[in-house]
mmCIF file of C-alpha atoms and ligand atoms in Angstrom:
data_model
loop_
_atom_site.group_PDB
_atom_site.id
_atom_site.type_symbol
_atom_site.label_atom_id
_atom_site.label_comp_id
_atom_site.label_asym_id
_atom_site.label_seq_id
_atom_site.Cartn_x
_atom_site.Cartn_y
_atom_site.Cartn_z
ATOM 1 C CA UNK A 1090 95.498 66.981 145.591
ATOM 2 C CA UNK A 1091 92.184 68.683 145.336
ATOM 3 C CA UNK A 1092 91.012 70.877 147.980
ATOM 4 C CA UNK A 1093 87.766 71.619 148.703
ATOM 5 C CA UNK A 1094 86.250 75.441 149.800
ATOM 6 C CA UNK A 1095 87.818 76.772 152.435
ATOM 7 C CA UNK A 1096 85.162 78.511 154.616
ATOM 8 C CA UNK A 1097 85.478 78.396 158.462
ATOM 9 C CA UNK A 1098 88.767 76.452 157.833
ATOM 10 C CA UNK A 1099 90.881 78.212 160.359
ATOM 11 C CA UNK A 1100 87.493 78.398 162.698
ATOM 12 C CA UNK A 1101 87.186 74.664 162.398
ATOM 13 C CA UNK A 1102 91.149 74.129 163.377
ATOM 14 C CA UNK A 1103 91.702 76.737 166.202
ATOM 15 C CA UNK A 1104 88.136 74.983 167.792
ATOM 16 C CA UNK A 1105 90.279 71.843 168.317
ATOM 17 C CA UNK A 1106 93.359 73.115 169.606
ATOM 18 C CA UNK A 1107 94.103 69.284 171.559
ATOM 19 C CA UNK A 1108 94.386 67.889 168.424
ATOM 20 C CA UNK A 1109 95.690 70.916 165.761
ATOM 21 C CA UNK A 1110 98.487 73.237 166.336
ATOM 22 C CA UNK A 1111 98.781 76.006 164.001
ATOM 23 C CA UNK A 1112 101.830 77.146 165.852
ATOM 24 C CA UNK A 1113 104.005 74.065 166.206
ATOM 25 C CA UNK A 1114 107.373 75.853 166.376
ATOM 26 C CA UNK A 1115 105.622 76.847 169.812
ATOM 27 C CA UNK A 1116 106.480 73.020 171.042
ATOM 28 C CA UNK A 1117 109.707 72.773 170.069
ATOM 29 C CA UNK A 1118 112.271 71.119 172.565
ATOM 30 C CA UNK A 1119 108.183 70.485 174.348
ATOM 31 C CA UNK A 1120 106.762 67.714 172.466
ATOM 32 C CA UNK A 1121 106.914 65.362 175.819
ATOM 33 C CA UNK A 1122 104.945 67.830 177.521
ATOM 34 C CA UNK A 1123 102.365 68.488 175.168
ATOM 35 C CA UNK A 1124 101.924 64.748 175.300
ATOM 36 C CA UNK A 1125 102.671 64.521 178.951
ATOM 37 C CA UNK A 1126 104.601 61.807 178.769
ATOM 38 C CA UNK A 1127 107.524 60.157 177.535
ATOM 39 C CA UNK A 1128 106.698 57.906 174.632
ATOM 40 C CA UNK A 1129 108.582 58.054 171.321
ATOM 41 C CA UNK A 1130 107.735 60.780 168.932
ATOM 42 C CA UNK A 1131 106.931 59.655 164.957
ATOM 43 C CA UNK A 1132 106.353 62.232 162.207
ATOM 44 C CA UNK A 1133 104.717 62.147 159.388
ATOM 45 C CA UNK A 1134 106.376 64.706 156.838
ATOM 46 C CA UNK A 1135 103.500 65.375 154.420
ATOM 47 C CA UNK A 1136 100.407 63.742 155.953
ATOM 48 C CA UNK A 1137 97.791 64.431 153.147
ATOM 49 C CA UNK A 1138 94.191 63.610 154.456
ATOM 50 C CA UNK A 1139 95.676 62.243 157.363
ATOM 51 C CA UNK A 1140 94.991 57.970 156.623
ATOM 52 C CA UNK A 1141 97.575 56.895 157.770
ATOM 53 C CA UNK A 1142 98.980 58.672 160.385
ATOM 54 C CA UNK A 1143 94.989 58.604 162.567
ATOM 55 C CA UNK A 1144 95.534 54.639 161.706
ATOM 56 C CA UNK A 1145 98.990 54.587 163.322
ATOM 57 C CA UNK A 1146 98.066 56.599 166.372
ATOM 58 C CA UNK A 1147 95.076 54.058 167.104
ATOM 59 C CA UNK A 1148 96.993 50.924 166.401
ATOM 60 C CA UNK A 1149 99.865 52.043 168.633
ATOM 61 C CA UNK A 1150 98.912 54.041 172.182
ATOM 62 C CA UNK A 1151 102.204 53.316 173.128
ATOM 63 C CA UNK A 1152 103.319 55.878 170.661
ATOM 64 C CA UNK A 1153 103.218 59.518 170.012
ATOM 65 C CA UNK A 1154 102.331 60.446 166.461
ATOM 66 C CA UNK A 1155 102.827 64.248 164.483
ATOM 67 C CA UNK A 1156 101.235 64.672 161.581
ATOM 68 C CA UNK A 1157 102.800 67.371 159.232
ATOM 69 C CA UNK A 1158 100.911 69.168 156.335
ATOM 70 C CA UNK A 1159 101.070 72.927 154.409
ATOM 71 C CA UNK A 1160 97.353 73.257 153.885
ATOM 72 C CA UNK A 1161 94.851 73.988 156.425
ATOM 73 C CA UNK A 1162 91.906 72.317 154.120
ATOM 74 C CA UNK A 1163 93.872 68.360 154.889
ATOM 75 C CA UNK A 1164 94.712 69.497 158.524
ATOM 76 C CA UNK A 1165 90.587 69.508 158.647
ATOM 77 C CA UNK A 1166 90.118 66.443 156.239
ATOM 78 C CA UNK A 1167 92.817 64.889 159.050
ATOM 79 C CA UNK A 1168 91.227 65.940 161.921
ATOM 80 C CA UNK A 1169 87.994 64.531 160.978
ATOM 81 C CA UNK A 1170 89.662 60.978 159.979
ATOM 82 C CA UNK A 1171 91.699 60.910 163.379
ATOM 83 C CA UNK A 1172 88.535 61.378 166.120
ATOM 84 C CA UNK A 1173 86.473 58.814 163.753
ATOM 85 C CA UNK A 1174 88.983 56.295 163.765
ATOM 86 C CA UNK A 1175 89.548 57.239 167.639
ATOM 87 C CA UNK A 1176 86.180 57.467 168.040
ATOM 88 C CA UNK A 1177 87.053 60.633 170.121
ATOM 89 C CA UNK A 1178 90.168 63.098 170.834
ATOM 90 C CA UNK A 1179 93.115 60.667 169.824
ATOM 91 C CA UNK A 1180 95.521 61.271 173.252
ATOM 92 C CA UNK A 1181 98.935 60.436 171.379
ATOM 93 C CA UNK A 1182 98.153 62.656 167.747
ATOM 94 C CA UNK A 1183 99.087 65.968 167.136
ATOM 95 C CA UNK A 1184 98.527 67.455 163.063
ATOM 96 C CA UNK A 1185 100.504 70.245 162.682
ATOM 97 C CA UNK A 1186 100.166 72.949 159.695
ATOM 98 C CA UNK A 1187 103.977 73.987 158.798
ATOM 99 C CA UNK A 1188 106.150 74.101 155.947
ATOM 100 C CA UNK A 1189 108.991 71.061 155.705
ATOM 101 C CA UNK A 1190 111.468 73.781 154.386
ATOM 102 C CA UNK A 1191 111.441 74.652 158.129
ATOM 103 C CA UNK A 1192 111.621 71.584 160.193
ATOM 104 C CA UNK A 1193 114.300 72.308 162.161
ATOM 105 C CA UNK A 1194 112.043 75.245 163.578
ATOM 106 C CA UNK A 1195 109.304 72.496 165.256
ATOM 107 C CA UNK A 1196 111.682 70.174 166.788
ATOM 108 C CA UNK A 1197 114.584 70.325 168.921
ATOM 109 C CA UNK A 1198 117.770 68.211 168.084
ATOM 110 C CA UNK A 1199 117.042 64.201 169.036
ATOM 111 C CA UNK A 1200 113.670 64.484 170.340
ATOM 112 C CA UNK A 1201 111.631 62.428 167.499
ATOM 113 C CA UNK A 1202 112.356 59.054 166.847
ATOM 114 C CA UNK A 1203 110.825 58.024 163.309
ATOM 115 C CA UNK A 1204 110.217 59.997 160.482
ATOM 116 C CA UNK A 1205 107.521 59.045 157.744
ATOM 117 C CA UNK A 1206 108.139 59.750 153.978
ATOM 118 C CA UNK A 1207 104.714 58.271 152.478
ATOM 119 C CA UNK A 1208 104.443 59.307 148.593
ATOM 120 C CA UNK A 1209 106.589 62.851 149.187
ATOM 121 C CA UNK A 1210 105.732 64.706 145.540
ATOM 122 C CA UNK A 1211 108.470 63.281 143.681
ATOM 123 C CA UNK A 1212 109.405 66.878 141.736
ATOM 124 C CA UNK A 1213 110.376 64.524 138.518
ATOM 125 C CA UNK A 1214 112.584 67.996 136.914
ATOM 126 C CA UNK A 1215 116.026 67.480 137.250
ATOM 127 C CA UNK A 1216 115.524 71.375 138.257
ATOM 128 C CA UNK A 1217 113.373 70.538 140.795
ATOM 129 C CA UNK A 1218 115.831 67.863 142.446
ATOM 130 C CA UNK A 1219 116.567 70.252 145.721
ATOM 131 C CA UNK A 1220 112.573 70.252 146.485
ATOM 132 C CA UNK A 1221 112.794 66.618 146.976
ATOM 133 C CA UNK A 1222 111.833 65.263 150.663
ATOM 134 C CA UNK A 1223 114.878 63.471 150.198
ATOM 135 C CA UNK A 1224 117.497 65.520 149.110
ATOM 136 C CA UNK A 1225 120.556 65.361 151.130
ATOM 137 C CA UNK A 1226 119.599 69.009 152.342
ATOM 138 C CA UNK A 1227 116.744 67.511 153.507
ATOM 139 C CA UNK A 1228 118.257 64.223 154.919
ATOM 140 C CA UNK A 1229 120.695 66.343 156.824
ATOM 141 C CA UNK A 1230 117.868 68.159 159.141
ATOM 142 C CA UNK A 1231 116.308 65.036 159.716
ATOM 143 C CA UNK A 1232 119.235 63.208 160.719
ATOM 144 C CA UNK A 1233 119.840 66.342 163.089
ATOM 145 C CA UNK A 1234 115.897 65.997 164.875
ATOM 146 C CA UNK A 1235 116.187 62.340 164.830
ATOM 147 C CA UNK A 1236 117.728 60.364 168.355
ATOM 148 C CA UNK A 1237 119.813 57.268 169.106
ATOM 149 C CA UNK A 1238 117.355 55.152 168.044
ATOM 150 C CA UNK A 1239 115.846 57.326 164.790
ATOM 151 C CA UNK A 1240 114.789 55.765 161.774
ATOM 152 C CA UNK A 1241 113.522 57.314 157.788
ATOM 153 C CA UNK A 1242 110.765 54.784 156.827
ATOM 154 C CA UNK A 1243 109.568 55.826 153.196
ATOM 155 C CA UNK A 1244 107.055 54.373 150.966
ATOM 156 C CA UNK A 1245 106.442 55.576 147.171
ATOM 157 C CA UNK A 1246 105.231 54.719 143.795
ATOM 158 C CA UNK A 1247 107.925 56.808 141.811
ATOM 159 C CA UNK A 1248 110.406 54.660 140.475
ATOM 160 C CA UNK A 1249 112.615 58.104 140.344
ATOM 161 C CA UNK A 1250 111.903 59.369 143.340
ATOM 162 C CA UNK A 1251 112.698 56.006 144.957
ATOM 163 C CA UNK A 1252 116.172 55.957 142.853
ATOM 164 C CA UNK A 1253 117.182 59.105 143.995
ATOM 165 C CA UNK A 1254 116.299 58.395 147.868
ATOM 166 C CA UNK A 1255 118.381 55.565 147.939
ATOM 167 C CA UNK A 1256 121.197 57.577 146.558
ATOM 168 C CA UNK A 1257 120.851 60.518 148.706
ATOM 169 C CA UNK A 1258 121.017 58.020 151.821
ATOM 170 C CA UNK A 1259 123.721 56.190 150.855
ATOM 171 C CA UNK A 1260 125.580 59.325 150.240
ATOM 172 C CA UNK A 1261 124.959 60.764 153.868
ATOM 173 C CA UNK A 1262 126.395 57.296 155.124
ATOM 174 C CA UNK A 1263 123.405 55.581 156.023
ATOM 175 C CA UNK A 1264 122.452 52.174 156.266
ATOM 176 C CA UNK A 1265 119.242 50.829 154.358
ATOM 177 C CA UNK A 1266 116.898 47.573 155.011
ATOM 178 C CA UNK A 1267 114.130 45.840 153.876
ATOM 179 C CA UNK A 1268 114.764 47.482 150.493
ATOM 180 C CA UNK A 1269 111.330 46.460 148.604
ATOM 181 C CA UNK A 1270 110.445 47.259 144.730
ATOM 182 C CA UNK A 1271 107.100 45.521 145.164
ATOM 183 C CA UNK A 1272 105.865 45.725 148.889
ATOM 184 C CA UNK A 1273 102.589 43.957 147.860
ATOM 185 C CA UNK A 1274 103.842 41.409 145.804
ATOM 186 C CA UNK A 1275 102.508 38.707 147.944
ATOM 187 C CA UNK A 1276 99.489 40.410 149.181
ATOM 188 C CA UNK A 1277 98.872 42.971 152.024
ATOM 189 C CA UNK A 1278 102.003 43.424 153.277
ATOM 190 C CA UNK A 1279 102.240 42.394 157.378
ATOM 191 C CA UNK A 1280 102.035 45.231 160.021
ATOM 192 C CA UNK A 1281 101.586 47.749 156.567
ATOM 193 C CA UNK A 1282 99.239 50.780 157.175
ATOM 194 C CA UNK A 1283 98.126 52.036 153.627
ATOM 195 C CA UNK A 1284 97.951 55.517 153.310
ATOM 196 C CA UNK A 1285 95.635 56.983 150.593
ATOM 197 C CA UNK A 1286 97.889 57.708 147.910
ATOM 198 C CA UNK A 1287 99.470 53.810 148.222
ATOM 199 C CA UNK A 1288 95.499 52.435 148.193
ATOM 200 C CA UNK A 1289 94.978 54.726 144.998
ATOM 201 C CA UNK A 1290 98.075 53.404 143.198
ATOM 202 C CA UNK A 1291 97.942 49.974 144.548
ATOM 203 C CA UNK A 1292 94.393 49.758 142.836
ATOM 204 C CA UNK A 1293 96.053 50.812 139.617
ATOM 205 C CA UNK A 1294 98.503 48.145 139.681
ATOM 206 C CA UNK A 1295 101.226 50.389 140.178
ATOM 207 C CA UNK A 1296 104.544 48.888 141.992
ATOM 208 C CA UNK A 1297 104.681 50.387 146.024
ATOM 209 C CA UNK A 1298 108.448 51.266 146.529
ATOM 210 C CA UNK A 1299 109.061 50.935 150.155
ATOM 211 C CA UNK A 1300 112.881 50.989 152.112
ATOM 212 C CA UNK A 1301 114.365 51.810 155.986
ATOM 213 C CA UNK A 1302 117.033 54.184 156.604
ATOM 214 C CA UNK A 1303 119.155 53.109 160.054
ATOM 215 C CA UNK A 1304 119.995 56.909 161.159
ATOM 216 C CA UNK A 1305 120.526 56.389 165.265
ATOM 217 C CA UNK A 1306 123.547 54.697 166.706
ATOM 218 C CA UNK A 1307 121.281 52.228 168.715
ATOM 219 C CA UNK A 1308 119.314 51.740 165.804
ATOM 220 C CA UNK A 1309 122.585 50.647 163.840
ATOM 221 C CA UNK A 1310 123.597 48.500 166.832
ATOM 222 C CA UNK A 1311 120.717 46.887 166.654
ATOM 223 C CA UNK A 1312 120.513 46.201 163.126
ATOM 224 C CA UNK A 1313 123.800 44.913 163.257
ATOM 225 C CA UNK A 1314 122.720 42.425 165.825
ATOM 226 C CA UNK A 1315 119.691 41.079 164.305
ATOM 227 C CA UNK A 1316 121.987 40.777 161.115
ATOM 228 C CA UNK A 1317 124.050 38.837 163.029
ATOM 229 C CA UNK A 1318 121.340 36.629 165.011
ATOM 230 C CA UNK A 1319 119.832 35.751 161.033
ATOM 231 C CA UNK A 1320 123.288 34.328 160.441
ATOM 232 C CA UNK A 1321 124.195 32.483 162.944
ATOM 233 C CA UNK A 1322 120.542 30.823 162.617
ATOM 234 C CA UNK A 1323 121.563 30.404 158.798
ATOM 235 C CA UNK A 1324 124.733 28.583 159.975
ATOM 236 C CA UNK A 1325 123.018 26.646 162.485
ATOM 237 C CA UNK A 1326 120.376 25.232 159.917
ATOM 238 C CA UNK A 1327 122.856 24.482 157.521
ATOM 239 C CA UNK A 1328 125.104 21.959 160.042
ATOM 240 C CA UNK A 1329 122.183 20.318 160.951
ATOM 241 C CA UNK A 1330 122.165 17.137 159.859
HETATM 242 C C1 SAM B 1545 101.407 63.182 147.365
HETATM 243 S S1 SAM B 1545 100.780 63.709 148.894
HETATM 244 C C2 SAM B 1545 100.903 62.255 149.913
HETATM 245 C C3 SAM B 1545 99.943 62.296 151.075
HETATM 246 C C4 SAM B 1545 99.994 61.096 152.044
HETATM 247 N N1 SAM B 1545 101.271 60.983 152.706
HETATM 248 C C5 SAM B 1545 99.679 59.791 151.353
HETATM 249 O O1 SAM B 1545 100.561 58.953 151.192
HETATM 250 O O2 SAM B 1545 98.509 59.607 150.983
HETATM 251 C C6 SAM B 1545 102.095 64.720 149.481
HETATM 252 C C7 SAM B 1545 101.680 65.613 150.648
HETATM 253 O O3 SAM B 1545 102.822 66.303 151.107
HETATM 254 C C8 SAM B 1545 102.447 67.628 151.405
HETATM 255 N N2 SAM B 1545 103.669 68.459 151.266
HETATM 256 C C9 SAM B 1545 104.465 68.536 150.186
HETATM 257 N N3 SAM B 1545 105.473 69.408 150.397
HETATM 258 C C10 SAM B 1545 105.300 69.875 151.659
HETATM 259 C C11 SAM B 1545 106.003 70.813 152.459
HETATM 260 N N4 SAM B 1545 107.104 71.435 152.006
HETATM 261 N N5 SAM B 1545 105.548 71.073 153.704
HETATM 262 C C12 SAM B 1545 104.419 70.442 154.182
HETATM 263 N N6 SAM B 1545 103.706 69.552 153.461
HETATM 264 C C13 SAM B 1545 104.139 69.278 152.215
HETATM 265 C C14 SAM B 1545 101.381 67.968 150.388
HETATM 266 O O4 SAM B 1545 100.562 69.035 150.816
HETATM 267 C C15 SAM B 1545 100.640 66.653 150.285
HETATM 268 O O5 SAM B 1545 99.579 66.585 151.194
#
């Protein structure tokens, strides 16, 4: 990703201190009361210029949104996206400068509820395999921050990446849906918020990988029930005469 200079970076970040946290280990176990309220907690885990998660956090109020990125320069690229597209100081958006390698440091054990994995740097070196956002050393800390209703959603355009995801889930035990190979197949996917890398490769023709991971046990009970609820509608339709 190219970055561009870096003067008054760190002036620029620590001037909106509402919307930027250079310190987010500071909230941990806190998050509700930085938000001052109660409202489910989604991360994004490698945020970029900050597209998708500023679109999220306007199109849902109901919702708390973190937005998690190593370099300062795309905390300020994100800042400036999120109060355009808020036309203001967003209420329910944090961006947060940390390393993933350290997750477990920013959030206490159950208190987010969704996890975003939008085109994680897919480290194609065998070598490299451990760097992967989804490596089960990886998969384990999330599963850890994550509560009763948690949930991985993941989006990608590496066909290896993607591969090795589904892998590393179903090797932790977890339950996958709405497994897609081609997410835009038929046109703009419903309820999909691109982020800049997908609108990049999606203008390329490239394939958008996309798939849900069921962590939480309410999440799996629920699952299980819609599952259910589709076939009993299936067996309905077909006795119809
Ligand atoms: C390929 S970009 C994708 C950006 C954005 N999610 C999108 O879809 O447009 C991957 C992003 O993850 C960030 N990233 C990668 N490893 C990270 C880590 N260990 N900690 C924090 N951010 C990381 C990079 O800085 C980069 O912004």
């Amino acid at each position: 990703m190219r970055l561009r200079g870096r003067t008054g970076i760190r002036e620029d970040l620590l001037a909106q201190p509402q919307l930027v946290t250079l310190q987010p280990g500071e909230w941990k176990g806190r998050w509700r009361e930085r938000f001052g309220n109660d409202a489910p907690i989604h991360v994004e885990l490698g945020m970029g210029k900050g597209k998708f998660i500023s679109e999220m956090s306007r199109l849902h109020p109901d919702i708390n949104f973190i937005g998690i990125d190593m370099f300062d320069e795309l905390l300020r690229r994100g800042s400036e996206k999120a109060r355009k597209a808020h036309e203001g100081d967003p209420p329910n958006l944090v961006l947060a400068l940390w390393n993933i390698e350290r997750i477990e440091e920013v959030f206490a054990s159950g208190e987010i509820e969704r996890i975003y994995l939008n085109f994680s740097d897919p480290w194609p070196k065998k070598r490299h395999a451990k760097r992967r956002l989804t490596h089960p050393r990886f998969v384990r800390k999330y599963i850890q921050l994550l509560n009763e209703h948690g949930e991985i959603h993941m989006k990608t355009d590496s066909r290896l990446l993607f591969e090795f995801s589904l892998n590393s889930f179903a090797d932790m035990g977890l339950r996958m849906r709405n497994i897609s190979l081609d997410l835009h197949a038929d046109g703009p996917a419903p309820n999909n918020v691109m982020t800049e890398y997908e609108t990049k490769f999606h203008e390329q023709g490239m394939n958008i990988y996309r798939c849900e991971v069921v962590v939480g046990s309410k999440a799996l009970e629920r699952h299980l029930e819609d599952l259910r609820a589709r076939e009993a509608a299936g067996a309905r339709k077909n006795v119809t005469p």
